[in-house]
């Protein structure tokens, strides 16, 4: 009976509420003055809320004051019944539509402040928060209408949301509204779950729906409630957290949560003088609150994003190891035990897939792997923790040792997993390492694989793991493979902290473009040289280049080759003798050294034949060293026999073992001399030398080091030939047939000159026995005011020093030899021979070869030879085994060579090839563009990305210049297109395509 009476009472109240709402809406529609609207709304508000009417009466006209004061008011119990019926039924949505559209557009701006607060805002501020939000948020996005002002409506809705949610703790009120379950206190029925999800979705969608001009408080930076009352509905808060994270604002959420949790941990640590244990946090209500919040989050993606952002926020807050451990323990220790997905997140995703700062990595290992506080010893943990550590080490070592991982993974990820493996190994003993199945084998395999890498950073990772591994196996005998590992502490960041802060924007690549519109290839060359050598060999290269520079000499000058290399030595000896003579000048007997150093038996090498013979005597270390000392000087002298000895000399220099004949510690000096001699040989006799070098390049009788040296020599020799300068007479245009009316022979000087000048007289020159010069001289008159007799001027047919205006410098001798450098080296590069596998294990040689070819293209820049050789080089680069090579070292070389092709081709040659229907160039250039875009989008190597961006910029400049050349040609074009065969040139950021 009581239930039936209550239901009947509820129906009666709902009908009265709806009737009253309808009456208020009709009065608003008939209103002519704003006071009528205020009185109508006030008559309903006093039935729902405890409002003091005197606060409102002072702000309205006297004619309506009595109407406000005498308004009917309900008793508290009846008022509560009306409030529930109003917000839980259809009355509130009906009235809210009128309030938000009609009243806001037509009347609200005329409301006094007190009337707006007590007769309008009160329906939203003091209402049921879950219903208010569901009504307000949809009105943030309205279509334009002629009935009401959309901007006014949206601005009012934004004001009400800030007022309800932020100024009056609306989120907290919603949690309280949803806290009471209709069935039991422990479970929530499905209907309430759907309401929680719907309300959470609406609240978190506010930043997306708000206008650009909305208050900043409604953006993604909206405040997160930090109420710690344990009676709130944790399911609702968990849903709110999930929605915020799903909408991409996890950083905003954690920027609010992390300082609060960290502040709580620091408070607990500072209030306990003894060692803090888990009991301190388990008994703390605030710790339990944060734990319950995390348990209420059922979305695994949200948990992962919260954990990731938490680690990064802790690093930003400069949390200590002990503080970070307890923060992770409070939020995740229960989930780590009860949910396998959370454990997999920490020990799999966060160790093998993600990349965190090293401090975060240490916190992850301490919490999820070691499972103990940093101030406790790992050995105090149980058997399960030890087994977990062994399992993690085995998995890390298995991934770390794979060759595919070394080839394809970014350096940052390789360094991160290397640090994880090393930090775990530092916590292990030899007995525990012996218990693992394949960890030791995997570690040794990974070290060996990385030591073969050309990148210095990758080799440093191998030496660091080898050092930690050796300390585990035999602590008394650590293995130092790198001088940088001699310190007590190991840098697990490997120097990548500063490089991560460098922006790889396009603006950095734009610096490689000079003012003329063509790229400065020096930057690209330097980048690839550094990447190719792994930071090594740069000093040797610069020294070799410096030593290869030489001044021009007179080819007719008679030179004694024996004195070329001993001038400085003889000068020093002369100085020493002079000093000794000065000391004993008074004595007629000069002292001398009686010791026999066999110097008189060491014959000075003055002929190239002797150099070849000395180099072939590998058992005579002194002879080989003396031959290397004079080899470059004798080659630079360019004697006649050099042409015939070039092949044998090249072969002998390549095959000599400098490490066997040089004194310990001077191996690099001997290598430099050998390299300089080879460079001089190739530069002075290119055809003869290159014929032998190209045969040796793929010969099974040379090793990888010798192949790399051959390619380095060819690279430096090409640059020397490109920078060589020769002096030749300048071609001067003049009449081919002399004028017969001239009064004197053409070989005599002109008679023109100052008045009083004498006639020309032939004089003889007695300077040399053979004189091909005919000299003439004449007397000149004195100048006005000049007392001294004038000088004699001489005229000759060809002066010994050619006048500067009659000579010119001829640069770049390389194009003549470009084909000899490139074609034999490209032939058969993809064939696997005995001891030669460029596409496989000898990828370093392949990278050097491609780099050398790129340098050759650059040296032949803007010459016809570049246009002829570019298609052949591009065919080689387009091979899938080359451009998609697993090693980033090779891909960098391909990018460099492609950039050099873009630099070397003249725009007019590209235009002419298109006009003539030659599609090889256009297809190759289009491949460069598409492949560079692919590398920039998907290549994991950061340096490849940077070089690909630079290559794309070069391609766009080349396409622009080629299009201008095409437009200037005498050809008819249609609608910005040129139909010439199937060639295509595309200009980025433009709709222009030249076919």
Coordinates of C-alpha atoms in Angstrom, one line a residue, residues 41-364:
X41 CA 11.0 32.2 -13.9
X42 CA 11.1 33.3 -10.2
X43 CA 7.7 31.8 -9.6
X44 CA 9.1 28.4 -10.6
X45 CA 12.5 28.8 -9.0
X46 CA 11.1 29.4 -5.5
X47 CA 9.2 26.1 -5.8
X48 CA 12.4 24.2 -6.5
X49 CA 15.1 26.0 -4.6
X50 CA 15.4 27.8 -1.2
X51 CA 15.6 31.4 -2.6
X52 CA 15.4 34.6 -0.6
X53 CA 13.0 36.8 -2.7
X54 CA 14.2 40.0 -1.1
X55 CA 17.5 39.6 -3.0
X56 CA 15.6 39.8 -6.2
X57 CA 13.1 42.5 -5.4
X58 CA 15.6 45.3 -5.2
X59 CA 16.6 44.9 -8.9
X60 CA 13.2 45.0 -10.6
X61 CA 10.6 47.7 -11.2
X62 CA 8.1 48.6 -8.4
X63 CA 5.2 47.3 -10.4
X64 CA 6.5 43.8 -10.3
X65 CA 8.1 43.8 -6.8
X66 CA 4.9 42.7 -5.0
X67 CA 4.5 39.8 -7.5
X68 CA 8.0 38.6 -6.6
X69 CA 7.5 38.9 -2.8
X70 CA 4.1 37.1 -2.7
X71 CA 5.2 34.2 -4.9
X72 CA 4.2 30.8 -3.5
X73 CA 6.9 28.8 -1.6
X74 CA 6.9 25.1 -0.8
X75 CA 7.8 23.4 2.3
X76 CA 11.3 21.6 2.3
X77 CA 9.9 18.1 1.8
X78 CA 7.5 19.1 -0.9
X79 CA 10.3 21.2 -2.5
X80 CA 12.5 18.2 -2.7
X81 CA 9.8 16.2 -4.4
X82 CA 9.3 18.9 -7.0
X83 CA 13.1 19.1 -7.5
X84 CA 13.4 15.4 -8.3
X85 CA 10.3 15.4 -10.5
X86 CA 11.6 18.4 -12.4
X87 CA 15.1 17.1 -13.2
X88 CA 14.4 13.4 -13.5
X89 CA 11.5 13.9 -15.9
X90 CA 10.8 15.8 -19.1
X91 CA 10.2 19.2 -17.4
X92 CA 13.8 20.3 -17.2
X93 CA 14.8 19.5 -20.8
X94 CA 11.7 21.3 -22.0
X95 CA 12.3 24.5 -20.0
X96 CA 16.1 24.3 -20.6
X97 CA 15.5 24.6 -24.4
X98 CA 13.5 27.8 -23.8
X99 CA 16.1 29.2 -21.4
X100 CA 19.1 28.5 -23.7
X101 CA 17.5 29.6 -27.0
X102 CA 14.7 32.1 -26.5
X103 CA 15.5 33.7 -23.2
X104 CA 19.3 33.9 -23.9
X105 CA 18.8 35.4 -27.3
X106 CA 16.0 37.9 -26.5
X107 CA 16.0 38.8 -22.8
X108 CA 19.1 37.6 -20.9
X109 CA 21.2 40.7 -21.7
X110 CA 18.6 42.8 -20.0
X111 CA 18.6 40.8 -16.8
X112 CA 20.1 42.5 -13.7
X113 CA 22.9 40.5 -12.1
X114 CA 20.9 39.4 -9.1
X115 CA 18.0 38.4 -11.4
X116 CA 20.3 36.4 -13.7
X117 CA 21.8 34.6 -10.7
X118 CA 18.6 33.8 -8.8
X119 CA 16.1 33.4 -11.6
X120 CA 18.2 32.0 -14.5
X121 CA 21.5 30.5 -13.5
X122 CA 19.9 28.8 -10.5
X123 CA 18.2 26.2 -12.8
X124 CA 21.6 25.0 -14.0
X125 CA 23.9 25.6 -11.0
X126 CA 21.6 24.0 -8.3
X127 CA 20.2 21.3 -10.6
X128 CA 21.1 17.6 -11.1
X129 CA 24.6 17.8 -12.6
X130 CA 24.4 14.7 -14.8
X131 CA 21.2 16.1 -16.4
X132 CA 22.5 19.6 -16.7
X133 CA 25.6 18.5 -18.6
X134 CA 23.6 16.4 -21.0
X135 CA 21.5 19.4 -21.8
X136 CA 24.2 22.1 -22.0
X137 CA 26.9 20.3 -24.0
X138 CA 24.9 19.6 -27.2
X139 CA 24.1 23.3 -27.5
X140 CA 27.9 24.1 -28.0
X141 CA 27.4 23.1 -31.6
X142 CA 24.4 24.7 -33.3
X143 CA 23.7 25.5 -36.9
X144 CA 22.9 29.0 -38.0
X145 CA 19.3 30.0 -37.5
X146 CA 17.1 33.1 -38.2
X147 CA 15.1 32.6 -35.0
X148 CA 17.9 33.1 -32.5
X149 CA 21.5 34.4 -32.4
X150 CA 23.8 31.4 -32.4
X151 CA 26.8 33.3 -31.1
X152 CA 24.9 34.6 -28.1
X153 CA 23.5 31.1 -27.4
X154 CA 26.9 29.4 -27.5
X155 CA 28.6 32.1 -25.4
X156 CA 25.9 31.7 -22.8
X157 CA 26.3 27.9 -22.8
X158 CA 30.1 28.2 -22.3
X159 CA 29.5 30.6 -19.4
X160 CA 27.1 28.1 -17.8
X161 CA 29.5 25.2 -18.2
X162 CA 32.3 27.1 -16.5
X163 CA 30.0 28.1 -13.8
X164 CA 28.6 24.6 -13.2
X165 CA 31.6 22.4 -13.7
X166 CA 34.5 24.5 -12.5
X167 CA 33.2 27.2 -10.2
X168 CA 30.8 24.9 -8.4
X169 CA 32.6 21.5 -8.5
X170 CA 30.3 20.0 -11.0
X171 CA 32.4 16.9 -11.7
X172 CA 32.5 16.2 -8.0
X173 CA 28.7 16.6 -7.8
X174 CA 28.2 14.3 -10.7
X175 CA 30.3 11.7 -8.9
X176 CA 28.1 12.1 -5.8
X177 CA 25.0 11.8 -7.9
X178 CA 26.1 8.5 -9.3
X179 CA 27.5 7.2 -6.1
X180 CA 24.3 5.6 -4.8
X181 CA 23.6 2.2 -6.5
X182 CA 19.9 1.2 -6.8
X183 CA 20.6 -2.4 -5.9
X184 CA 23.7 -2.8 -3.7
X185 CA 26.6 -0.9 -2.5
X186 CA 29.2 -3.2 -4.1
X187 CA 27.9 -3.5 -7.6
X188 CA 26.6 -1.1 -10.2
X189 CA 23.8 -2.3 -12.5
X190 CA 24.1 -2.1 -16.3
X191 CA 21.8 0.9 -16.6
X192 CA 24.0 2.9 -14.3
X193 CA 27.1 1.9 -16.1
X194 CA 25.7 3.2 -19.3
X195 CA 24.8 6.4 -17.7
X196 CA 28.3 6.8 -16.3
X197 CA 29.9 6.1 -19.7
X198 CA 27.5 8.5 -21.4
X199 CA 28.1 11.3 -18.9
X200 CA 31.8 10.8 -19.0
X201 CA 31.8 10.9 -22.8
X202 CA 29.8 14.2 -22.7
X203 CA 32.1 15.9 -20.2
X204 CA 35.3 15.0 -21.9
X205 CA 34.0 16.1 -25.3
X206 CA 33.6 19.7 -24.2
X207 CA 37.1 20.7 -25.4
X208 CA 36.3 19.4 -28.8
X209 CA 33.0 21.0 -29.1
X210 CA 33.9 24.4 -27.6
X211 CA 34.6 27.3 -30.0
X212 CA 38.0 28.8 -30.7
X213 CA 36.9 31.9 -28.8
X214 CA 35.6 29.9 -25.8
X215 CA 37.0 30.5 -22.4
X216 CA 40.4 28.8 -21.8
X217 CA 39.0 26.9 -18.9
X218 CA 36.9 24.8 -21.4
X219 CA 40.0 23.8 -23.5
X220 CA 42.0 20.6 -23.0
X221 CA 43.7 22.3 -20.1
X222 CA 40.5 22.0 -17.9
X223 CA 41.2 21.3 -14.3
X224 CA 41.0 17.8 -12.9
X225 CA 39.3 17.4 -9.6
X226 CA 41.6 16.3 -6.8
X227 CA 39.0 15.5 -4.2
X228 CA 40.1 12.6 -2.0
X229 CA 36.8 11.6 -0.5
X230 CA 36.6 7.8 -0.6
X231 CA 32.8 7.8 -1.0
X232 CA 32.8 9.1 -4.6
X233 CA 32.0 6.8 -7.4
X234 CA 35.4 5.6 -8.5
X235 CA 33.9 4.0 -11.6
X236 CA 32.9 7.4 -12.8
X237 CA 36.3 8.9 -12.1
X238 CA 38.0 6.0 -13.9
X239 CA 35.7 6.5 -16.9
X240 CA 36.5 10.3 -16.8
X241 CA 40.3 9.4 -16.8
X242 CA 39.8 7.0 -19.7
X243 CA 37.9 9.5 -21.8
X244 CA 40.5 12.2 -21.2
X245 CA 43.3 9.9 -22.2
X246 CA 41.4 8.6 -25.3
X247 CA 41.0 12.2 -26.5
X248 CA 44.8 12.7 -26.4
X249 CA 45.1 14.8 -23.2
X250 CA 47.0 12.3 -21.1
X251 CA 49.8 14.8 -20.7
X252 CA 47.4 17.3 -19.3
X253 CA 45.9 14.8 -16.9
X254 CA 49.3 13.6 -15.7
X255 CA 50.6 17.1 -15.3
X256 CA 47.9 17.5 -12.6
X257 CA 48.1 14.0 -11.1
X258 CA 51.9 13.5 -10.9
X259 CA 52.8 16.5 -8.7
X260 CA 50.0 15.5 -6.2
X261 CA 51.2 11.8 -6.0
X262 CA 54.8 12.9 -5.8
X263 CA 54.0 15.4 -3.1
X264 CA 52.3 12.7 -1.1
X265 CA 55.3 10.3 -1.5
X266 CA 57.7 13.0 -0.4
X267 CA 55.6 13.8 2.6
X268 CA 55.6 10.1 3.6
X269 CA 59.3 9.8 3.1
X270 CA 60.1 12.9 5.1
X271 CA 57.9 12.0 8.0
X272 CA 59.6 8.6 8.5
X273 CA 63.1 8.6 9.7
X274 CA 63.5 4.8 9.3
X275 CA 63.6 2.9 6.1
X276 CA 60.2 3.2 4.5
X277 CA 58.4 0.0 3.8
X278 CA 55.2 -0.9 2.0
X279 CA 53.3 -0.8 5.3
X280 CA 53.7 3.0 5.4
X281 CA 51.8 3.4 2.1
X282 CA 49.3 0.6 2.5
X283 CA 48.0 2.2 5.7
X284 CA 47.7 5.7 4.2
X285 CA 44.2 6.7 3.0
X286 CA 45.6 8.9 0.2
X287 CA 47.7 6.1 -1.2
X288 CA 44.6 3.9 -1.2
X289 CA 42.6 6.5 -3.0
X290 CA 45.1 6.7 -5.9
X291 CA 45.3 2.9 -6.0
X292 CA 41.5 2.6 -6.2
X293 CA 41.4 5.2 -9.0
X294 CA 43.8 3.0 -11.0
X295 CA 41.9 -0.1 -10.3
X296 CA 38.7 1.6 -11.5
X297 CA 40.3 2.2 -15.0
X298 CA 39.4 -0.8 -17.1
X299 CA 40.8 0.4 -20.4
X300 CA 44.3 -1.1 -21.0
X301 CA 45.2 1.7 -23.4
X302 CA 44.5 4.3 -20.8
X303 CA 46.6 2.4 -18.2
X304 CA 49.5 2.3 -20.7
X305 CA 49.3 6.0 -21.6
X306 CA 49.1 7.0 -17.9
X307 CA 52.1 4.9 -17.1
X308 CA 54.1 6.3 -20.0
X309 CA 53.2 9.9 -19.2
X310 CA 53.8 9.3 -15.5
X311 CA 57.4 8.2 -16.2
X312 CA 58.1 11.2 -18.4
X313 CA 56.5 13.6 -15.9
X314 CA 58.6 12.1 -13.1
X315 CA 61.7 12.8 -15.2
X316 CA 60.6 16.3 -15.7
X317 CA 60.0 16.8 -12.0
X318 CA 63.5 15.5 -11.3
X319 CA 62.3 12.8 -9.0
X320 CA 64.8 10.7 -7.2
X321 CA 65.1 7.0 -7.7
X322 CA 63.4 6.2 -4.3
X323 CA 60.6 8.7 -5.0
X324 CA 59.9 7.4 -8.5
X325 CA 59.8 3.8 -7.2
X326 CA 57.2 4.5 -4.6
X327 CA 55.1 6.6 -7.0
X328 CA 55.0 3.6 -9.4
X329 CA 54.4 1.2 -6.4
X330 CA 51.3 3.2 -5.2
X331 CA 49.7 3.3 -8.6
X332 CA 50.6 0.0 -10.2
X333 CA 51.8 -2.6 -7.7
X334 CA 48.4 -4.2 -7.3
X335 CA 47.8 -4.1 -11.0
X336 CA 51.2 -5.7 -11.6
X337 CA 50.3 -8.7 -9.5
X338 CA 46.7 -9.1 -10.6
X339 CA 46.7 -8.2 -14.3
X340 CA 49.1 -9.9 -16.7
X341 CA 48.6 -7.2 -19.3
X342 CA 50.1 -4.6 -16.9
X343 CA 53.1 -6.8 -16.3
X344 CA 53.5 -7.3 -20.0
X345 CA 53.3 -3.6 -20.5
X346 CA 56.2 -2.9 -18.2
X347 CA 58.6 -5.8 -19.1
X348 CA 57.7 -6.1 -22.8
X349 CA 56.5 -2.8 -24.3
X350 CA 58.5 -0.5 -22.0
X351 CA 61.7 -2.5 -22.4
X352 CA 61.6 -3.7 -26.0
X353 CA 59.4 -1.3 -27.9
X354 CA 59.3 2.1 -26.2
X355 CA 62.3 4.4 -25.7
X356 CA 62.5 6.3 -22.4
X357 CA 65.2 8.4 -20.8
X358 CA 67.8 6.3 -19.0
X359 CA 66.5 7.4 -15.6
X360 CA 63.0 6.1 -16.6
X361 CA 64.5 2.8 -17.7
X362 CA 66.2 2.4 -14.3
X363 CA 62.8 3.0 -12.6
X364 CA 61.1 0.5 -14.8

